Short mmCIF file of C-alpha atoms and ligand atoms in Angstrom, two decimals:
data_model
loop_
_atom_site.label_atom_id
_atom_site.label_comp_id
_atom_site.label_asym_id
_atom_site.label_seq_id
_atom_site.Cartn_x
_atom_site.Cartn_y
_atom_site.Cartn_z
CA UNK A 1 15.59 -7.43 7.94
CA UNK A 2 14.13 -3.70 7.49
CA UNK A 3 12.61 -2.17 4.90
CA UNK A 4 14.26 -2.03 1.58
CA UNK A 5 17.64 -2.87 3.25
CA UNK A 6 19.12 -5.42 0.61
CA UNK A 7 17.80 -2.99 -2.26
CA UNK A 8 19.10 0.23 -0.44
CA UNK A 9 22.48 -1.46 -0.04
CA UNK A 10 23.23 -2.81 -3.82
CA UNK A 11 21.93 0.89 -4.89
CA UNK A 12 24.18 2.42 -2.60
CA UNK A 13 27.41 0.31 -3.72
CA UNK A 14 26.40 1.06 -7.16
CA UNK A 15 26.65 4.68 -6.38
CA UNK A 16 29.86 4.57 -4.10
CA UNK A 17 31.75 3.12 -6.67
CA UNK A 18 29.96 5.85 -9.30
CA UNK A 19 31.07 8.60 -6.83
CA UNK A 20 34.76 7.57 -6.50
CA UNK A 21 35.86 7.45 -9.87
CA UNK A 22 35.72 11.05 -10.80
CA UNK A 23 35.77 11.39 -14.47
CA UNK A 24 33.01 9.25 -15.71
CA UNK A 25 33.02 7.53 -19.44
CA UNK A 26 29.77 7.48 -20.84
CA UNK A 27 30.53 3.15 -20.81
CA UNK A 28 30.72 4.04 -16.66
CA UNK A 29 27.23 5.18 -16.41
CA UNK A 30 25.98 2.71 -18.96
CA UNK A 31 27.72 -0.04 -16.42
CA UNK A 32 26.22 1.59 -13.22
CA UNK A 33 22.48 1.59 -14.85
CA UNK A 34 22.51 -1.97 -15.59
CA UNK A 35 23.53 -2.72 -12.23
CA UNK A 36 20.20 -0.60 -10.72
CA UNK A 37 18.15 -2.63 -13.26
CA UNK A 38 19.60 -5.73 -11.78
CA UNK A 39 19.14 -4.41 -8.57
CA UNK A 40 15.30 -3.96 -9.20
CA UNK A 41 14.44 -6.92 -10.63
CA UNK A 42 16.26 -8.69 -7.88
CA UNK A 43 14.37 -6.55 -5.43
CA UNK A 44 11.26 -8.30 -7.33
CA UNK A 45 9.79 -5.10 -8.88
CA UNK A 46 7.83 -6.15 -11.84
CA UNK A 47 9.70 -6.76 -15.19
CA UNK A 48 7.48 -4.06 -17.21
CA UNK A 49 7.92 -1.31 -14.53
CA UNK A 50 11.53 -1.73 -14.30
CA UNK A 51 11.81 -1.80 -18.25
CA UNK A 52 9.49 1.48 -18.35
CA UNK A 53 11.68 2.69 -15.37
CA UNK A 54 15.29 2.18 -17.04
CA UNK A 55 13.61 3.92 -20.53
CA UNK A 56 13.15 7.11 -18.42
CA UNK A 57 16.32 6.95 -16.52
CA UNK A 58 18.21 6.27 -19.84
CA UNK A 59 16.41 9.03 -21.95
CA UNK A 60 16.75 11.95 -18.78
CA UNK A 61 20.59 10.60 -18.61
CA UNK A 62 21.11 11.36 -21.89
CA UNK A 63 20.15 14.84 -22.39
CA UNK A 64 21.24 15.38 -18.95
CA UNK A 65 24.73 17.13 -19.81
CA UNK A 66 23.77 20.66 -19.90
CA UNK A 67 22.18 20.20 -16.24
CA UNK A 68 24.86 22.54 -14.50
CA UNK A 69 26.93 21.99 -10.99
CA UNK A 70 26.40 18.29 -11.34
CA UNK A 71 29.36 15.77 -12.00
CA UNK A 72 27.71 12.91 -14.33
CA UNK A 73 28.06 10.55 -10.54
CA UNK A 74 25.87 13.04 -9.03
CA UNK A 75 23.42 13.47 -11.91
CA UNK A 76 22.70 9.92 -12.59
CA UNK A 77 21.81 9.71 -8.46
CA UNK A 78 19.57 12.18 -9.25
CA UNK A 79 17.76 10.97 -11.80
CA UNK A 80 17.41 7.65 -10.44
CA UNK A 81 15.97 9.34 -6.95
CA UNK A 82 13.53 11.76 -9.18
CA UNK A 83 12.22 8.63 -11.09
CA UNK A 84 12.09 6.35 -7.84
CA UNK A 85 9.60 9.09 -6.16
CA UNK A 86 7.56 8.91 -9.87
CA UNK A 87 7.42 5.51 -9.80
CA UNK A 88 5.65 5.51 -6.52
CA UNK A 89 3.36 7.98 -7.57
CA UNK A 90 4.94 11.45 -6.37
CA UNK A 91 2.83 12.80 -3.91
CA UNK A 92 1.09 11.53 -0.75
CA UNK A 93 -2.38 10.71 -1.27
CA UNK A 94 -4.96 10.94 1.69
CA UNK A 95 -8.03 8.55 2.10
CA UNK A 96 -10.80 10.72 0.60
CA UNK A 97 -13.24 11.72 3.21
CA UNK A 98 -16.78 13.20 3.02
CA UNK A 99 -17.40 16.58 5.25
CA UNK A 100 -17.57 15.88 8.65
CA UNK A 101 -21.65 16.09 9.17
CA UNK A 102 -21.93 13.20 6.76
CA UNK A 103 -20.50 9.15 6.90
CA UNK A 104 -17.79 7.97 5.17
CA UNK A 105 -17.64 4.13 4.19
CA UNK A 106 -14.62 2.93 4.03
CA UNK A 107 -14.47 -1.16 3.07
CA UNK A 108 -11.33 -3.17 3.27
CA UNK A 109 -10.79 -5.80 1.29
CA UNK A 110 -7.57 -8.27 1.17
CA UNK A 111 -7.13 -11.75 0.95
CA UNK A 112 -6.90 -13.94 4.26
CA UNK A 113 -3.29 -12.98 6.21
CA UNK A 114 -2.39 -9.75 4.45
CA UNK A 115 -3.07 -7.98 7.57
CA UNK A 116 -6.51 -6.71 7.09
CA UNK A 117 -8.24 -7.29 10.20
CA UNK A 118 -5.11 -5.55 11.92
CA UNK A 119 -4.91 -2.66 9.50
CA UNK A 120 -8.18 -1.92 9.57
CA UNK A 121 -8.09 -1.08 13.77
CA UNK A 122 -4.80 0.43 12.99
CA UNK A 123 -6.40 2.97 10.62
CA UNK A 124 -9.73 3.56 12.54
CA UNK A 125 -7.15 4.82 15.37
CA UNK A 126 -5.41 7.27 12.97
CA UNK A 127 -8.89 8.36 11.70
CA UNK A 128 -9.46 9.09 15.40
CA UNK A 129 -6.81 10.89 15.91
CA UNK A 130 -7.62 13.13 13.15
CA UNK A 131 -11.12 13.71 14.94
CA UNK A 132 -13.14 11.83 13.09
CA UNK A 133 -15.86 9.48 15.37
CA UNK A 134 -15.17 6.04 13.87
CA UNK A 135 -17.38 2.40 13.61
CA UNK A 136 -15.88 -0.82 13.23
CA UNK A 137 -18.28 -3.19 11.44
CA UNK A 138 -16.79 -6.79 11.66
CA UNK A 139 -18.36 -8.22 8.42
CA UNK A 140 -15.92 -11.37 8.47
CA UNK A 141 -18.31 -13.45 9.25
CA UNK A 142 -15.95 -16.76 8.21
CA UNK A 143 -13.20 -16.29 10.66
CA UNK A 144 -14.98 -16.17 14.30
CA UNK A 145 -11.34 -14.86 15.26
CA UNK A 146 -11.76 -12.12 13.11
CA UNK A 147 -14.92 -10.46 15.31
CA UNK A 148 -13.06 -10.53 18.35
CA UNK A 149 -9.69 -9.67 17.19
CA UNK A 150 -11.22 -6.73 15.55
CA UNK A 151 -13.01 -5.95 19.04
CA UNK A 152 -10.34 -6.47 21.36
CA UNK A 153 -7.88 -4.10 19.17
CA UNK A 154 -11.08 -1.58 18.99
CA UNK A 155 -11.27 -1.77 23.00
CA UNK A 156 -8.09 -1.03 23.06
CA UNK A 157 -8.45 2.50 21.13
CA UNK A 158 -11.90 3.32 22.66
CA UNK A 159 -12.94 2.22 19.56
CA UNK A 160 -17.04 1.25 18.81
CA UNK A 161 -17.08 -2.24 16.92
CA UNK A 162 -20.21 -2.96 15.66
CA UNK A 163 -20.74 -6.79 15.32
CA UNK A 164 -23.73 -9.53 14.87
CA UNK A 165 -22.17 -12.64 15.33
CA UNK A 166 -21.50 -15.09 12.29
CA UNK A 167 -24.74 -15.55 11.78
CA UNK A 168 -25.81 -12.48 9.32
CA UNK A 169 -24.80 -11.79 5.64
CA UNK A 170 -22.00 -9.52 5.62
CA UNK A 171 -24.48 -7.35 3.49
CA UNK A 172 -27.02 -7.37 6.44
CA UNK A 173 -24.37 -6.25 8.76
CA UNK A 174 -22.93 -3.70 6.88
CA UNK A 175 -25.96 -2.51 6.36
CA UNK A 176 -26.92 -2.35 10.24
CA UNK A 177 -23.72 -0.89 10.57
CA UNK A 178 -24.18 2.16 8.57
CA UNK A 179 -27.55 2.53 10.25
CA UNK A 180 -26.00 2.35 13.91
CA UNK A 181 -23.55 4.97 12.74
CA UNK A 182 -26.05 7.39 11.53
CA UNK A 183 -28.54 6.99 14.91
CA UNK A 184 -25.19 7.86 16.70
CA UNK A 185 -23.65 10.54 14.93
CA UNK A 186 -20.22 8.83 13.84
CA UNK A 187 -19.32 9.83 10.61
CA UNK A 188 -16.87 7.06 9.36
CA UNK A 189 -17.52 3.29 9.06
CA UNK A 190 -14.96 1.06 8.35
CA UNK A 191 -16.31 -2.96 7.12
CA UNK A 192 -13.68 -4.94 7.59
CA UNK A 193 -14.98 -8.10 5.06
CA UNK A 194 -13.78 -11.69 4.57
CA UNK A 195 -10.43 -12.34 3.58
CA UNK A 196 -9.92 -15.50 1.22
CA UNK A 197 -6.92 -18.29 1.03
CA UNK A 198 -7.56 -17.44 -2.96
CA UNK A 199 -9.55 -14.62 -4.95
CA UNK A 200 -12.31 -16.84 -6.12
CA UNK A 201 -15.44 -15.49 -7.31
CA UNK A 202 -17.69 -15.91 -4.33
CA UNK A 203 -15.54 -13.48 -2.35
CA UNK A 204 -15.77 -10.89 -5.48
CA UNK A 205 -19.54 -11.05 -5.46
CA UNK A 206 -19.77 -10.90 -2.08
CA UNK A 207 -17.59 -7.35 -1.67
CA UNK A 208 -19.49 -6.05 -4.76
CA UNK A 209 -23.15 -6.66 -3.18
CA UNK A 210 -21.85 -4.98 -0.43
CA UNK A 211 -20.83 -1.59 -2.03
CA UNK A 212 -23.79 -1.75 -3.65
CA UNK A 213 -26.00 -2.25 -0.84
CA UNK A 214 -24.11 0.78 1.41
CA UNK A 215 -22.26 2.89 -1.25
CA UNK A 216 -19.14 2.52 -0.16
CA UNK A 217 -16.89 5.61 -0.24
CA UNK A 218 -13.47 4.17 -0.29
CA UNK A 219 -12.68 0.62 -1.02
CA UNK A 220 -8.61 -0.29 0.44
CA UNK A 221 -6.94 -3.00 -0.81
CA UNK A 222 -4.69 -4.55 2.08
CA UNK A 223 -1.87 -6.74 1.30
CA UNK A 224 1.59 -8.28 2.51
CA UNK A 225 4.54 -6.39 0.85
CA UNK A 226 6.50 -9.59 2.19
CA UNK A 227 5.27 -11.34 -1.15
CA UNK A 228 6.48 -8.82 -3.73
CA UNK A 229 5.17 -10.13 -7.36
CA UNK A 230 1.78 -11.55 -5.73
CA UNK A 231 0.46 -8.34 -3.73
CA UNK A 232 1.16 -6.76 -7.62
CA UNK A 233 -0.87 -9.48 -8.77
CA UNK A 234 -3.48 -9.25 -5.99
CA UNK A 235 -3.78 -5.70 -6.64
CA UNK A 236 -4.48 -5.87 -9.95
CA UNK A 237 -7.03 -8.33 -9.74
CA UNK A 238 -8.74 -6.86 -7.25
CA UNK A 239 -8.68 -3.76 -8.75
CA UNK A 240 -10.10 -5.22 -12.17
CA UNK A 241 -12.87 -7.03 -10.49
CA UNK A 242 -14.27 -4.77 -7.54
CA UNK A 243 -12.42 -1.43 -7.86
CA UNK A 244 -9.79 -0.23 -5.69
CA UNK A 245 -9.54 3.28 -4.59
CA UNK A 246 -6.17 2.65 -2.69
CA UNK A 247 -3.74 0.35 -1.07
CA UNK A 248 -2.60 -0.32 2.72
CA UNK A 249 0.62 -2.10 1.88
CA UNK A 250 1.66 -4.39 4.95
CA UNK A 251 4.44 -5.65 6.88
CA UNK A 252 6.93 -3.26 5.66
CA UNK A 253 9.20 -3.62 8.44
CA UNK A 254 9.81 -7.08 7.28
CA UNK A 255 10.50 -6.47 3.56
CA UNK A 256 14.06 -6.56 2.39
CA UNK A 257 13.29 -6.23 -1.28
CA UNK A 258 10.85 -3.68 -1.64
CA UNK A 259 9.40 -4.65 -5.09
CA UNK A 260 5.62 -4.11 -4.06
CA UNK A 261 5.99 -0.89 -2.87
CA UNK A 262 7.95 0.37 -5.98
CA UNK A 263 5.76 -1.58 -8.38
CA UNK A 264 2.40 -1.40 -7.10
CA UNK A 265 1.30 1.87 -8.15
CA UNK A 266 2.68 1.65 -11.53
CA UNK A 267 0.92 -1.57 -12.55
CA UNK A 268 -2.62 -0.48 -11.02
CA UNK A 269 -2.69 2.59 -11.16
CA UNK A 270 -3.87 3.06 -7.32
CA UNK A 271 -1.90 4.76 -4.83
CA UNK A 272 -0.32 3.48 -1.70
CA UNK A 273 -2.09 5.16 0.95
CA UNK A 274 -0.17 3.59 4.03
CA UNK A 275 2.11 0.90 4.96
CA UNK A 276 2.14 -1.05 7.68
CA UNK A 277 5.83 -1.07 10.00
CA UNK A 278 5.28 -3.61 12.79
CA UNK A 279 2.16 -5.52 14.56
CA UNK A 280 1.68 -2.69 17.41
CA UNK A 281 -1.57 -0.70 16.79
CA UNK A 282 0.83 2.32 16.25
CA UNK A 283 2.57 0.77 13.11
CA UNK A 284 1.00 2.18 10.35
CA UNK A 285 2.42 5.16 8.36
CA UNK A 286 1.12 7.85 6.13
CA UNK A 287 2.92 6.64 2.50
CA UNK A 288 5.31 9.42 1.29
CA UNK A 289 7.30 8.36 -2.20
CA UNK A 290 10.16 11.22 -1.27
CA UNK A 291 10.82 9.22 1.92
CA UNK A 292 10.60 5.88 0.41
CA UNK A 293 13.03 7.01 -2.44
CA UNK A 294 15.66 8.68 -0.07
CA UNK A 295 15.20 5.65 2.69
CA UNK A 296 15.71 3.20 -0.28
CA UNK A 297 19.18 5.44 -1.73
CA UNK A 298 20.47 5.91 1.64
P1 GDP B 301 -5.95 -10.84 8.15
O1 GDP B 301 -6.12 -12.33 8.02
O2 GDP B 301 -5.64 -10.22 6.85
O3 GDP B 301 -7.07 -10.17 8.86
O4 GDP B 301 -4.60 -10.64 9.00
P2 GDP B 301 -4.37 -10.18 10.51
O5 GDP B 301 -4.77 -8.77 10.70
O6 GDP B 301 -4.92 -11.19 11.42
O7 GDP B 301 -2.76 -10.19 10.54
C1 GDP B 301 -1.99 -11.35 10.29
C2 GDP B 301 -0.67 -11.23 11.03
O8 GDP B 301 0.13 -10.20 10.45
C3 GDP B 301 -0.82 -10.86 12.50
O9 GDP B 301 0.10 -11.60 13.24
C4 GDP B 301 -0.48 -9.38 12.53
O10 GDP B 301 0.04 -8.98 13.77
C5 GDP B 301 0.58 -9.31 11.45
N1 GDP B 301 0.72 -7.96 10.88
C6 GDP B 301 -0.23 -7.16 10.34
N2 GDP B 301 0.30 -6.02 9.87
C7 GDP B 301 1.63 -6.06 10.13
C8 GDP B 301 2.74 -5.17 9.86
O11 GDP B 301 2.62 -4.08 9.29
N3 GDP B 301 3.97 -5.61 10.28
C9 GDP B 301 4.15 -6.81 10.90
N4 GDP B 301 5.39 -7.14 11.25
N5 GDP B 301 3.14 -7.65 11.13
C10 GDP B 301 1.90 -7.30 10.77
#
């Protein structure tokens, strides 16, 4: 399944059967916006975002008759396009980065599966790229895996990953980390932490003693857009009890529906930095809503 591909479709037969009717009642376009609301809630977008979402569609659709050039087909495709790209918070946002002569830190948080440990290789390669000297700090200090996973894909991209076994604190390593990164002149460090079964309160604590302890810059939120109403959730809690500065949303390329990445931003107010499109190292994509909305309408 790709991305958004059983939304995109019911949209687009929505519209195809908008666009060959010609003259349009006003009971046509009433017909055609109940079948994008079922569309979205079938998609698994969140029931107050799609109720907040058909308000503005409505009210636009309304006084949109002295719009010129526009059939009413045309202008309710429009609308629903404009307010799709809204919805996902208009413009690209980029990960806020200190000047160059100083260190970022950069801590990813997500719960166990989500991607994290992946994502968070996949975005010290794009940081890279941009010419920034990275560090890898493998504070997942539960999942042995985790350090070497995180080293082998940081090999792989030339790549530094700093690491002291499972036998620190997180908070001891990150520290280290920072401390490495400064003796060597890198300028971005990126902890990838622990990632839970659950959010339970040990792993909150834990994240917040370590942006304490090494000011963290930037704190990214991974999760699965395969489980649509829960990343929402997950978001939102996290963002309640740590603070969330943006969101990495994953496994895009396997998401039919599409309902985290249209509700996400809406019901935490964080952006979607980028999403995730496959498990190669290459697979992860600067979020723009404009693409999203025109990928999604076909
Ligand atoms: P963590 O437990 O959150 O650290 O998760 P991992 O980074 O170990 O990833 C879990 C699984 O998801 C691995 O098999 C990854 O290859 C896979 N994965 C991560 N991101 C993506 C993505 O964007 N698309 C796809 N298809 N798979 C992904």
């Amino acid at each position: 399944k790709m991305a958004f591909e059983s939304l995109s479709d019911k949209l687009q037969n929505v519209f195809k059967n908008l666009r060959s009717k010609g003259r349009l009642t006003e009971a046509d376009v009433k017909a055609a916006l109940k079948e994008v609301k079922m569309a979205l809630l079938e998609a698994d977008v969140s029931f107050k975002v799609v109720k907040q979402f058909m308000k503005s569609v409505q009210e636009r659709a309304v006084g949109a008759d002295v719009m010129t050039g526009l059939n009413p087909g045309q202008m309710v495709i429009k609308i629903v396009n404009e307010e799709l790209v809204a919805l996902m918070g208009s413009e690209t946002t980029e990960i806020a980065l200190r000047p160059a002569g100083e260190i970022t830190v950069i801590m990813m948080v997500g719960l166990q599966g989500a991607g994290k440990t992946t994502t968070t290789a996949k975005l010290a390669g794009k940081l890279k790229s941009k010419g920034r000297v990275p560090l890898l700090a493998a504070c997942d200090v539960y999942r042995p895996a985790a350090i070497q996973q995180l080293q082998i894909n940081g090999e792989k991209q030339g790549i530094e990953v700093f690491s002291m076994g499972d036998k620190q604190s997180p908070v001891n390593i990150a520290r280290a980390a920072v401390e490495h990164a400064k003796s060597r002149n890198m300028n971005v460090v990126i902890l990838d932490t622990a990632g839970r079964l659950h959010v339970d309160e040990e792993m909150m604590d834990e994240l917040v003693q370590i942006k304490e302890a090494v000011h963290v810059d930037q704190t990214i939120l991974v999760v699965d857009a395969m489980t649509g109403q829960d990343a929402v959730n997950v978001s939102e809690m996290f963002n309640e009890k740590i603070g969330i500065d943006g969101v990495i949303l994953t496994k895009l390329d396997g998401d039919s529906r599409g309902g985290a990445a249209l509700s996400i931003r809406a019901t935490c107010g964080k952006p979607i930095l980028y999403v995730g499109m496959g498990e190669k190292l290459s697979d992860l994509e600067q979020f723009y809503p404009d693409r999203m909305a025109s990928r999604i309408l076909g």
